[in-house]
Short mmCIF file of C-alpha atoms in Angstrom, two decimals:
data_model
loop_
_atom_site.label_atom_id
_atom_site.label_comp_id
_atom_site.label_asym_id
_atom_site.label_seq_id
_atom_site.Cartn_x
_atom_site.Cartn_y
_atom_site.Cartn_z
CA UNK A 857 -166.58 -132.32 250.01
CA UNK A 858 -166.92 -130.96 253.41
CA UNK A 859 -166.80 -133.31 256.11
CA UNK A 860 -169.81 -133.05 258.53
CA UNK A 861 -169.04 -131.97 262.10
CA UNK A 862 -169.69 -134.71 263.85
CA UNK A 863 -167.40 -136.46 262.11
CA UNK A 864 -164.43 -134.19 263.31
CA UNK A 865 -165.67 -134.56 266.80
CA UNK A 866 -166.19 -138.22 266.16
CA UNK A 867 -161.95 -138.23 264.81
CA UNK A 868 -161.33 -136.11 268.17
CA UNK A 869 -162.71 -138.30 270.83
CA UNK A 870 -161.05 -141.27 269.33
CA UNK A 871 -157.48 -139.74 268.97
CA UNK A 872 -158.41 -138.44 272.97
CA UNK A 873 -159.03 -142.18 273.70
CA UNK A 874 -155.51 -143.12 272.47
CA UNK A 875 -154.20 -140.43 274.05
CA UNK A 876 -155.19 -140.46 277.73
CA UNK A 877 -156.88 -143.90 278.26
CA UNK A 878 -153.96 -146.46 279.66
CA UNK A 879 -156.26 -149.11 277.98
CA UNK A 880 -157.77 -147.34 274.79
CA UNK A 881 -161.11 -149.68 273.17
CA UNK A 882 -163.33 -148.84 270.65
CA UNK A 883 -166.88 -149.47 270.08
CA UNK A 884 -167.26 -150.19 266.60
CA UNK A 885 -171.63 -149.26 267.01
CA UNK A 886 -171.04 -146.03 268.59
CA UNK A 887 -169.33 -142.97 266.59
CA UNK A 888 -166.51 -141.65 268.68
CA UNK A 889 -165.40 -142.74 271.53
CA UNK A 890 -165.71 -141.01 274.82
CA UNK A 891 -163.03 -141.07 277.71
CA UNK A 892 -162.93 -140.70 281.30
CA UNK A 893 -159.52 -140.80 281.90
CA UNK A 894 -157.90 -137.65 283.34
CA UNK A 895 -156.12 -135.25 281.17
CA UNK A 896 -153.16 -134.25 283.19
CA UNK A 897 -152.30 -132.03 280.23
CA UNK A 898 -154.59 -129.39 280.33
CA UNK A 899 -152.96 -127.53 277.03
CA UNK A 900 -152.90 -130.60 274.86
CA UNK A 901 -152.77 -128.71 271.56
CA UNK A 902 -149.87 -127.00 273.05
CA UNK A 903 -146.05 -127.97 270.99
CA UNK A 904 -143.77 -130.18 273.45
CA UNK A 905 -140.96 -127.42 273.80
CA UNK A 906 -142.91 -124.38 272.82
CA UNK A 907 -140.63 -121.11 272.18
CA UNK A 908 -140.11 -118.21 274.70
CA UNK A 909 -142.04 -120.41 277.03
CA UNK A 910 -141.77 -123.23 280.02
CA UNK A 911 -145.03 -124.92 280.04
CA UNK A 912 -145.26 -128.30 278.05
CA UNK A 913 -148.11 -129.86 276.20
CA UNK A 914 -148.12 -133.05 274.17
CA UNK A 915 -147.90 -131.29 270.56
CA UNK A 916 -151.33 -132.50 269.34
CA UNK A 917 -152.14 -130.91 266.23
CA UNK A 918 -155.29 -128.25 266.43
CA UNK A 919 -157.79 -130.83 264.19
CA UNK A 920 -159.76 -127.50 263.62
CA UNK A 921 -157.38 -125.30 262.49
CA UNK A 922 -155.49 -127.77 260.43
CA UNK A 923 -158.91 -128.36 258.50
CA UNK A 924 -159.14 -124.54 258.12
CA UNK A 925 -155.39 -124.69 256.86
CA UNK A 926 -156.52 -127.43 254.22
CA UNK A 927 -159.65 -125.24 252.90
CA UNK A 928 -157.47 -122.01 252.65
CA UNK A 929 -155.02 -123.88 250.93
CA UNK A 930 -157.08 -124.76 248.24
CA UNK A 931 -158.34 -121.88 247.35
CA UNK A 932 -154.33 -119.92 246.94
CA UNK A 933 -154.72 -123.33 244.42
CA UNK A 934 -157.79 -121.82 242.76
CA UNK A 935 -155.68 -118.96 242.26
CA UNK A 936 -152.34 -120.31 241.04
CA UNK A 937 -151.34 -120.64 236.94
CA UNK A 938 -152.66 -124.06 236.61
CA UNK A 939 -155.86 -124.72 234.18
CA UNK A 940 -158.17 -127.28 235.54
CA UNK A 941 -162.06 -127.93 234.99
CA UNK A 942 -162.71 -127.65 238.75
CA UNK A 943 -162.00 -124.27 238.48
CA UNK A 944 -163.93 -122.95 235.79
CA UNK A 945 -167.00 -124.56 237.78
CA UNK A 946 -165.86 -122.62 240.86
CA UNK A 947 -165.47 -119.36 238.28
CA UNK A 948 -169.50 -119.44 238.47
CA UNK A 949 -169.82 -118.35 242.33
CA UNK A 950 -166.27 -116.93 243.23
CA UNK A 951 -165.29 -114.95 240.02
CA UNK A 952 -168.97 -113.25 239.00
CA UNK A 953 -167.48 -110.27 240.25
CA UNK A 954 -165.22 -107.56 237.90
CA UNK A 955 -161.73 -108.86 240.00
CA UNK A 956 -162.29 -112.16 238.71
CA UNK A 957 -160.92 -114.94 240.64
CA UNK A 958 -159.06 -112.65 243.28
CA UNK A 959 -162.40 -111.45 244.51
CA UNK A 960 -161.56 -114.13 247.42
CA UNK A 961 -159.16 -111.99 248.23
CA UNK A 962 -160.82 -108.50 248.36
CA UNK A 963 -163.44 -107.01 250.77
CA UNK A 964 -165.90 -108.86 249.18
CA UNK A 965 -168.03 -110.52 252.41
CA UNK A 966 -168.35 -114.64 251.73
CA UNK A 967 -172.03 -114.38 251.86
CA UNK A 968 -171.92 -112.45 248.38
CA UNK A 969 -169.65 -114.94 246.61
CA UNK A 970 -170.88 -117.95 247.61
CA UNK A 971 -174.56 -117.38 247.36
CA UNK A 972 -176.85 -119.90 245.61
CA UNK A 973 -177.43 -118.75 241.90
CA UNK A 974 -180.33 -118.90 239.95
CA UNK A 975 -181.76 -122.25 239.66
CA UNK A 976 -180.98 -122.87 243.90
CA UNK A 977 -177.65 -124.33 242.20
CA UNK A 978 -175.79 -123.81 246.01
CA UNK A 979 -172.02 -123.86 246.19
CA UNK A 980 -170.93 -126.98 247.71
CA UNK A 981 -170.13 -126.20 252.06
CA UNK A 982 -166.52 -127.00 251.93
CA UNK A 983 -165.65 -124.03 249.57
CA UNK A 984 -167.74 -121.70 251.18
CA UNK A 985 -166.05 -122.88 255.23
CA UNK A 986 -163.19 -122.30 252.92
CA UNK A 987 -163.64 -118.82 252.15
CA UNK A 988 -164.28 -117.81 255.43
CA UNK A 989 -161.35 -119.58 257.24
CA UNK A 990 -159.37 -117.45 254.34
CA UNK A 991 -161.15 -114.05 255.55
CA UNK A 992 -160.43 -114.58 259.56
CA UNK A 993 -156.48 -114.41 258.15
CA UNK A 994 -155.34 -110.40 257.24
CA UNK A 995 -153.58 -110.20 254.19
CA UNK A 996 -150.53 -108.64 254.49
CA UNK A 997 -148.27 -106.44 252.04
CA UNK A 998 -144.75 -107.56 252.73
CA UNK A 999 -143.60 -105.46 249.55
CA UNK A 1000 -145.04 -103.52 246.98
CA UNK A 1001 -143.90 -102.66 243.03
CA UNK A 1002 -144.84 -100.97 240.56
CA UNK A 1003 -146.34 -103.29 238.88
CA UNK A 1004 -147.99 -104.30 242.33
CA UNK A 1005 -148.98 -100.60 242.96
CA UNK A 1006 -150.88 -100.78 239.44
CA UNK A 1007 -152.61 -104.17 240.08
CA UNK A 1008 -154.17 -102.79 243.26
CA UNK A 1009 -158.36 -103.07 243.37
CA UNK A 1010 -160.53 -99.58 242.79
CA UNK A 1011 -162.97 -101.09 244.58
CA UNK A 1012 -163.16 -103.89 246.98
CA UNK A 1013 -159.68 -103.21 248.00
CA UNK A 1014 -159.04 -104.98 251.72
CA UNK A 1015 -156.56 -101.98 252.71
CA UNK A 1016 -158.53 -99.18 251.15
CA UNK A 1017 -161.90 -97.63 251.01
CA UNK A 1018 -163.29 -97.11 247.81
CA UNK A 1019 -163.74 -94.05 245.53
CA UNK A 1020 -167.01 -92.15 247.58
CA UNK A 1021 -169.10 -91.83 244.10
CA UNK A 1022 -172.70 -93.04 243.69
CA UNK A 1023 -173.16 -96.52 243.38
CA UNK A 1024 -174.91 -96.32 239.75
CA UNK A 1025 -171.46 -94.75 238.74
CA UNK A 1026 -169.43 -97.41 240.29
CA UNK A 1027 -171.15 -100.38 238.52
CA UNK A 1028 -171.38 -98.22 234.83
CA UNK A 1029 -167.36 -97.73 235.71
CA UNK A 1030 -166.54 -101.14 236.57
CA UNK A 1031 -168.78 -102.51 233.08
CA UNK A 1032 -166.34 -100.29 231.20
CA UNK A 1033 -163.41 -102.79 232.94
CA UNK A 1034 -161.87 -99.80 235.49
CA UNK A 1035 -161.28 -102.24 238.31
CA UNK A 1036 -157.74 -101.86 238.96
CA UNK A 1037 -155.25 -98.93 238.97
CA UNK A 1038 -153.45 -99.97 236.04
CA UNK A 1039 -156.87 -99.33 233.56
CA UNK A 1040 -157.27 -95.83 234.78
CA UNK A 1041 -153.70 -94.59 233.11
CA UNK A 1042 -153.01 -94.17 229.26
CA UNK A 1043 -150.79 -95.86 227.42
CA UNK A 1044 -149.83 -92.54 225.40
CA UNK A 1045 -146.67 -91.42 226.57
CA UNK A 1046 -146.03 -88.81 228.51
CA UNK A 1047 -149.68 -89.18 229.58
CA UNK A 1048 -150.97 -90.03 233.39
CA UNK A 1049 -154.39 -91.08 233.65
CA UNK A 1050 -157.14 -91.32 231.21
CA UNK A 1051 -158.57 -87.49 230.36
CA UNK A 1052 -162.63 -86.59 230.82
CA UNK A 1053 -162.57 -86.07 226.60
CA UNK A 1054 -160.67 -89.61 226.05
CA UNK A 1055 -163.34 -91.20 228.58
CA UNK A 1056 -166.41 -89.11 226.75
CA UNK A 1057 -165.08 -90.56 223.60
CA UNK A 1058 -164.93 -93.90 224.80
CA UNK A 1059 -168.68 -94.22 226.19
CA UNK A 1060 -169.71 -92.40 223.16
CA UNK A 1061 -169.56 -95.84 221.24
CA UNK A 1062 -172.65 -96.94 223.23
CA UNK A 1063 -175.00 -96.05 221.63
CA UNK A 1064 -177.39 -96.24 224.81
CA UNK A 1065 -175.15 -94.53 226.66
CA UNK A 1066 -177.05 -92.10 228.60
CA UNK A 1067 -178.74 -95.49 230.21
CA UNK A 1068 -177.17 -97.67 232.34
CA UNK A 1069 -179.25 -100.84 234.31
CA UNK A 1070 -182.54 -99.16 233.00
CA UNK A 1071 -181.64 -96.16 234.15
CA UNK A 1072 -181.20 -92.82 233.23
CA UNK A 1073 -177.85 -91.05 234.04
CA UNK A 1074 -176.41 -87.66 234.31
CA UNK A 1075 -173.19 -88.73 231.85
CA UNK A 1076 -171.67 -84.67 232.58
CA UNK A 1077 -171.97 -86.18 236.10
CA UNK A 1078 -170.69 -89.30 235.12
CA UNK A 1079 -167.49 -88.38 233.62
CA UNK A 1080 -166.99 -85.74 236.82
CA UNK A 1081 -166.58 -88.73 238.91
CA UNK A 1082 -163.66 -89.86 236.47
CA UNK A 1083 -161.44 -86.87 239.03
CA UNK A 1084 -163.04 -88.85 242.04
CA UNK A 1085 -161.36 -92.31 241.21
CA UNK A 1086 -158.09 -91.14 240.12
CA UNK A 1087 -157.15 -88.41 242.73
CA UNK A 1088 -158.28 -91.99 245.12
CA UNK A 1089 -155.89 -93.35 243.19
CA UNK A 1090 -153.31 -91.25 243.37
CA UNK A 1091 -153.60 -90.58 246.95
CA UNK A 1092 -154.80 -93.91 249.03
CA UNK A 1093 -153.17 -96.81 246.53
CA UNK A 1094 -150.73 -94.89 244.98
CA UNK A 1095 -148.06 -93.68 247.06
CA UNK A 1096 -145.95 -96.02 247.80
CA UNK A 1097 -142.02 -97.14 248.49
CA UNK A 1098 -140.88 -99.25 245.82
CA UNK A 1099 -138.76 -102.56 246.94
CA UNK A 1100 -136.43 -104.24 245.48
CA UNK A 1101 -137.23 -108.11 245.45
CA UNK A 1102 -134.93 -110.78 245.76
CA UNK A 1103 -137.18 -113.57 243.84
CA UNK A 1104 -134.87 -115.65 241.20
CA UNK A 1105 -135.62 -115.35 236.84
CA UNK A 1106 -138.78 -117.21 236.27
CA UNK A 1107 -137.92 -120.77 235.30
CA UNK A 1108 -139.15 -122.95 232.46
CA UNK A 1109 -137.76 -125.67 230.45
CA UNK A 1110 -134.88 -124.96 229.15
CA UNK A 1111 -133.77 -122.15 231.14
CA UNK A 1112 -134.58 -119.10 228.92
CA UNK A 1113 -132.33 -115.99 229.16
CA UNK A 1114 -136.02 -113.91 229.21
CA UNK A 1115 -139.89 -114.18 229.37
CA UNK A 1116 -142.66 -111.47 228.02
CA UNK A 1117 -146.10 -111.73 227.41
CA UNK A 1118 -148.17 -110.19 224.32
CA UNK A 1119 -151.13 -108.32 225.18
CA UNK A 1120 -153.10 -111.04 223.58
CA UNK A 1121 -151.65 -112.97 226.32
CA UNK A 1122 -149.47 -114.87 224.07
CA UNK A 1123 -145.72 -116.30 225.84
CA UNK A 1124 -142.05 -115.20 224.00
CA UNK A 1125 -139.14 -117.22 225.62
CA UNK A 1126 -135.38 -115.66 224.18
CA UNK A 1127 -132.67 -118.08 224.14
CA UNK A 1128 -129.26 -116.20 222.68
CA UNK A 1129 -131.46 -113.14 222.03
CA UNK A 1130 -133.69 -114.71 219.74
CA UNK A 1131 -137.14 -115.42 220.28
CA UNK A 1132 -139.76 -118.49 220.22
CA UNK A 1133 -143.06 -118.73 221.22
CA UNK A 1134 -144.26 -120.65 224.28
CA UNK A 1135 -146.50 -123.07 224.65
CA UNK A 1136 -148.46 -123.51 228.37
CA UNK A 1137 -149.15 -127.18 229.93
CA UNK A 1138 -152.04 -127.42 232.36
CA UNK A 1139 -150.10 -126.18 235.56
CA UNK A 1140 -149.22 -123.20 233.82
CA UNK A 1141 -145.25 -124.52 232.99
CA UNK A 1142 -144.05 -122.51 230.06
CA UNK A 1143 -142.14 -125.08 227.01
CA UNK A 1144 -140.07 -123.83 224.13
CA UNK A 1145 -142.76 -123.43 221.02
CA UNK A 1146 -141.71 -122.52 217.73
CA UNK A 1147 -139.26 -119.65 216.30
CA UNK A 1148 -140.11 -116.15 215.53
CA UNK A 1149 -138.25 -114.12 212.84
CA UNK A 1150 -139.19 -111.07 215.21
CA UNK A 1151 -140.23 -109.81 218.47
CA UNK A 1152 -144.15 -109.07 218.42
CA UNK A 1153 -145.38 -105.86 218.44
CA UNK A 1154 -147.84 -106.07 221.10
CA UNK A 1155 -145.49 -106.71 224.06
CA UNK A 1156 -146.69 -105.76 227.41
CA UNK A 1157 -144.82 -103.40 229.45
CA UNK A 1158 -145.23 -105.31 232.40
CA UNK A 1159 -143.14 -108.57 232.70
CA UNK A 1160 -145.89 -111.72 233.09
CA UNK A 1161 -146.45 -113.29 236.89
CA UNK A 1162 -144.94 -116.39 238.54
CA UNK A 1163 -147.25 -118.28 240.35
CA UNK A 1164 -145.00 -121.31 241.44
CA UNK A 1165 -143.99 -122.93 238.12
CA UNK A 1166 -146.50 -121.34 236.29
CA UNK A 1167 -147.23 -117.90 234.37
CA UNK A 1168 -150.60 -116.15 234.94
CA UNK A 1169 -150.96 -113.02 232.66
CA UNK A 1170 -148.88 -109.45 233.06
CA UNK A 1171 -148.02 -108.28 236.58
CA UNK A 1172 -149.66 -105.06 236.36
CA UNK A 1173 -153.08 -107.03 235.93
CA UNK A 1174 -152.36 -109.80 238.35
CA UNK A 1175 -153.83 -109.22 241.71
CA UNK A 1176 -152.68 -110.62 244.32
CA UNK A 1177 -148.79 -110.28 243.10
CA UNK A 1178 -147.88 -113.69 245.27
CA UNK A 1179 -144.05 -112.26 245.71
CA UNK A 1180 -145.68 -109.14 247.41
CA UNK A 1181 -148.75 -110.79 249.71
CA UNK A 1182 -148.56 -112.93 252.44
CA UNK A 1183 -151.74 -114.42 255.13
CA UNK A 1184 -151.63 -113.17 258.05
CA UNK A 1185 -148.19 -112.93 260.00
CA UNK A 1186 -146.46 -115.18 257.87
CA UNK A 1187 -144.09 -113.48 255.19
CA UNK A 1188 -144.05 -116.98 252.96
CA UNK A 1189 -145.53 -115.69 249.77
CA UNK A 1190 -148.79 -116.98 248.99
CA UNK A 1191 -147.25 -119.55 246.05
CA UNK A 1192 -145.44 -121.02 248.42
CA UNK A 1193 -146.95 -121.26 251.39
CA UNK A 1194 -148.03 -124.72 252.85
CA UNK A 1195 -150.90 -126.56 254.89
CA UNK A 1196 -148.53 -126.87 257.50
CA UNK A 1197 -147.26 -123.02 257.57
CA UNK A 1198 -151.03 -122.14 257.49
CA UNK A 1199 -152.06 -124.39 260.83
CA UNK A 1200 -150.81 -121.77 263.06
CA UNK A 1201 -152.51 -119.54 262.02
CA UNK A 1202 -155.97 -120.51 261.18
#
């Protein structure tokens, strides 16, 4: 719940009271307390020996932006490995969108996340203060992989514009799940993207398919606008320089020599080369399950994500890679960045 503003100007005139009154009292009938008392510290928010500079404050911590700190931190929790009811409540406002729950991390204004759904059911204020104390911080890439390069949004992408087709076409794309790079390339080898004759195939399965939101639509046009999105691709998102990253083998009980993940989204730990299937506790921890004669079939190409202690599906599908993001000029990754890292900057 999001504490009122008077109340945080109520907390601030009291701590002020403590601070520069030789004689602090409180009125227990009046909410907050003001004082008189000079502040010969002009910069009280200031740290005592700030760096690379000579003047001195009295370290006070910034009320407001440690608040902000606190919101934003919850919400790199809404995105972590960890299964929790409070989230799939959240999921109704934050995650209508085709990126899912990393919409709070795309281009996406506030405004069209967080507004009230049908039935005036409104978003409670603290989430929404939330998500815009996370958008006044830029996101930066402090590395990018492969597997981060495929990830990367089509659409609400905060470091690149999106495909210039008509709007009709984006919507009928993004219902046929091309949101990220990775689901505009073919899994046939030697193959690159997706060709106009696989993608005519595909849409030929709807039966309505020359209709799309009541509409009628052009589907020669349509499938022309496949060559839009994936020369974008290949030219904006892309191009990149892959890095090599210094992040330790993902942990879980029992130390496992290797981790995959099924497409079905299914865990495989391999202790001595053999493998067993995982099971997943609520904070996304992965423990030794029962023994498989074989490795599955359906193993995913990509490896699956660290988030912390937890696992959160295949890399390649996981935006924001946490190992390759960080808020604004601070490289911690986003799973382990703190409330106090984030003051700063908020």
């Amino acid at each position: 719940m999001a504490a009122p503003r008077w109340f945080h100007k109520a907390l601030q005139a009291d701590v002020y009271q403590l601070l520069w009154e030789r004689e602090p009292s409180f009125d227990v009938e009046h909410v907050g307390t003001d004082s008189s008392a000079y502040k010969w510290i002009k910069n009280h928010a200031a740290p005592i020996t700030p760096r690379g500079d000579t003047m001195l404050g009295t370290g006070l911590l910034d009320w407001d932006s440690h608040v902000k700190a606190m919101q934003v931190r919850w919400l790199l929790k809404y995105l972590d490995a960890s299964t929790s009811t409070w989230k799939l409540i959240l999921d109704c406002w934050l995650a209508r969108t085709s990126l899912g729950r990393a919409a709070i991390l795309s281009s996406i204004p506030a405004k069209a996340l967080t507004k009230s759904m049908r039935g005036n059911i409104a978003l409670p204020q603290f989430w929404g203060q939330a998500l815009e104390a996370l958008h006044e911080l830029a996101l930066t890439q402090t590395s990018l992989s492969k597997d981060g390069m495929l990830s990367q949004p089509i659409w609400d992408n905060r470091h690149h514009p999106p495909p210039k087709i008509p709007p009709l076409f984006r919507d009928r794309w993004e219902s046929l799940q091309v949101t990220v790079v990775h689901n505009t390339f073919s899994d046939r080898v030697g193959a690159r993207h997706y060709t106009k004759e696989e993608n005519q195939a595909y849409i030929d399965t709807d039966l309505d398919h020359h209709y799309f939101q009541n509409k009628k639509i052009n589907n020669e046009r349509f499938l022309d606008s496949w060559e839009i999105i994936t020369q974008h691709c290949d030219t904006k998102i892309v191009p990149f320089q892959s890095t090599k990253h210094n992040k330790p083998p993902p942990p879980a009980r029992g130390c496992p020599e290797h981790i995959q993940i099924t497409t079905d989204g299914e865990y495989i730990l391999y202790f001595e080369g053999l493998p067993y299937k995982a099971t997943q506790n609520t904070i996304g921890e992965l423990t030794v399950g029962e023994a498989l004669e074989a490795t599955p079939n359906n193993i995913d190409p990509s490896p699956p994500t660290r988030w912390g202690k937890g696992y959160k599906g295949p890399r390649r599908e996981s935006f924001p890679l946490p190992d390759e993001y960080a808020l604004d000029a601070n490289d911690t990754p986003l799973d382990q960045i703190t409330v106090k890292m984030l003051t700063p900057c908020a």
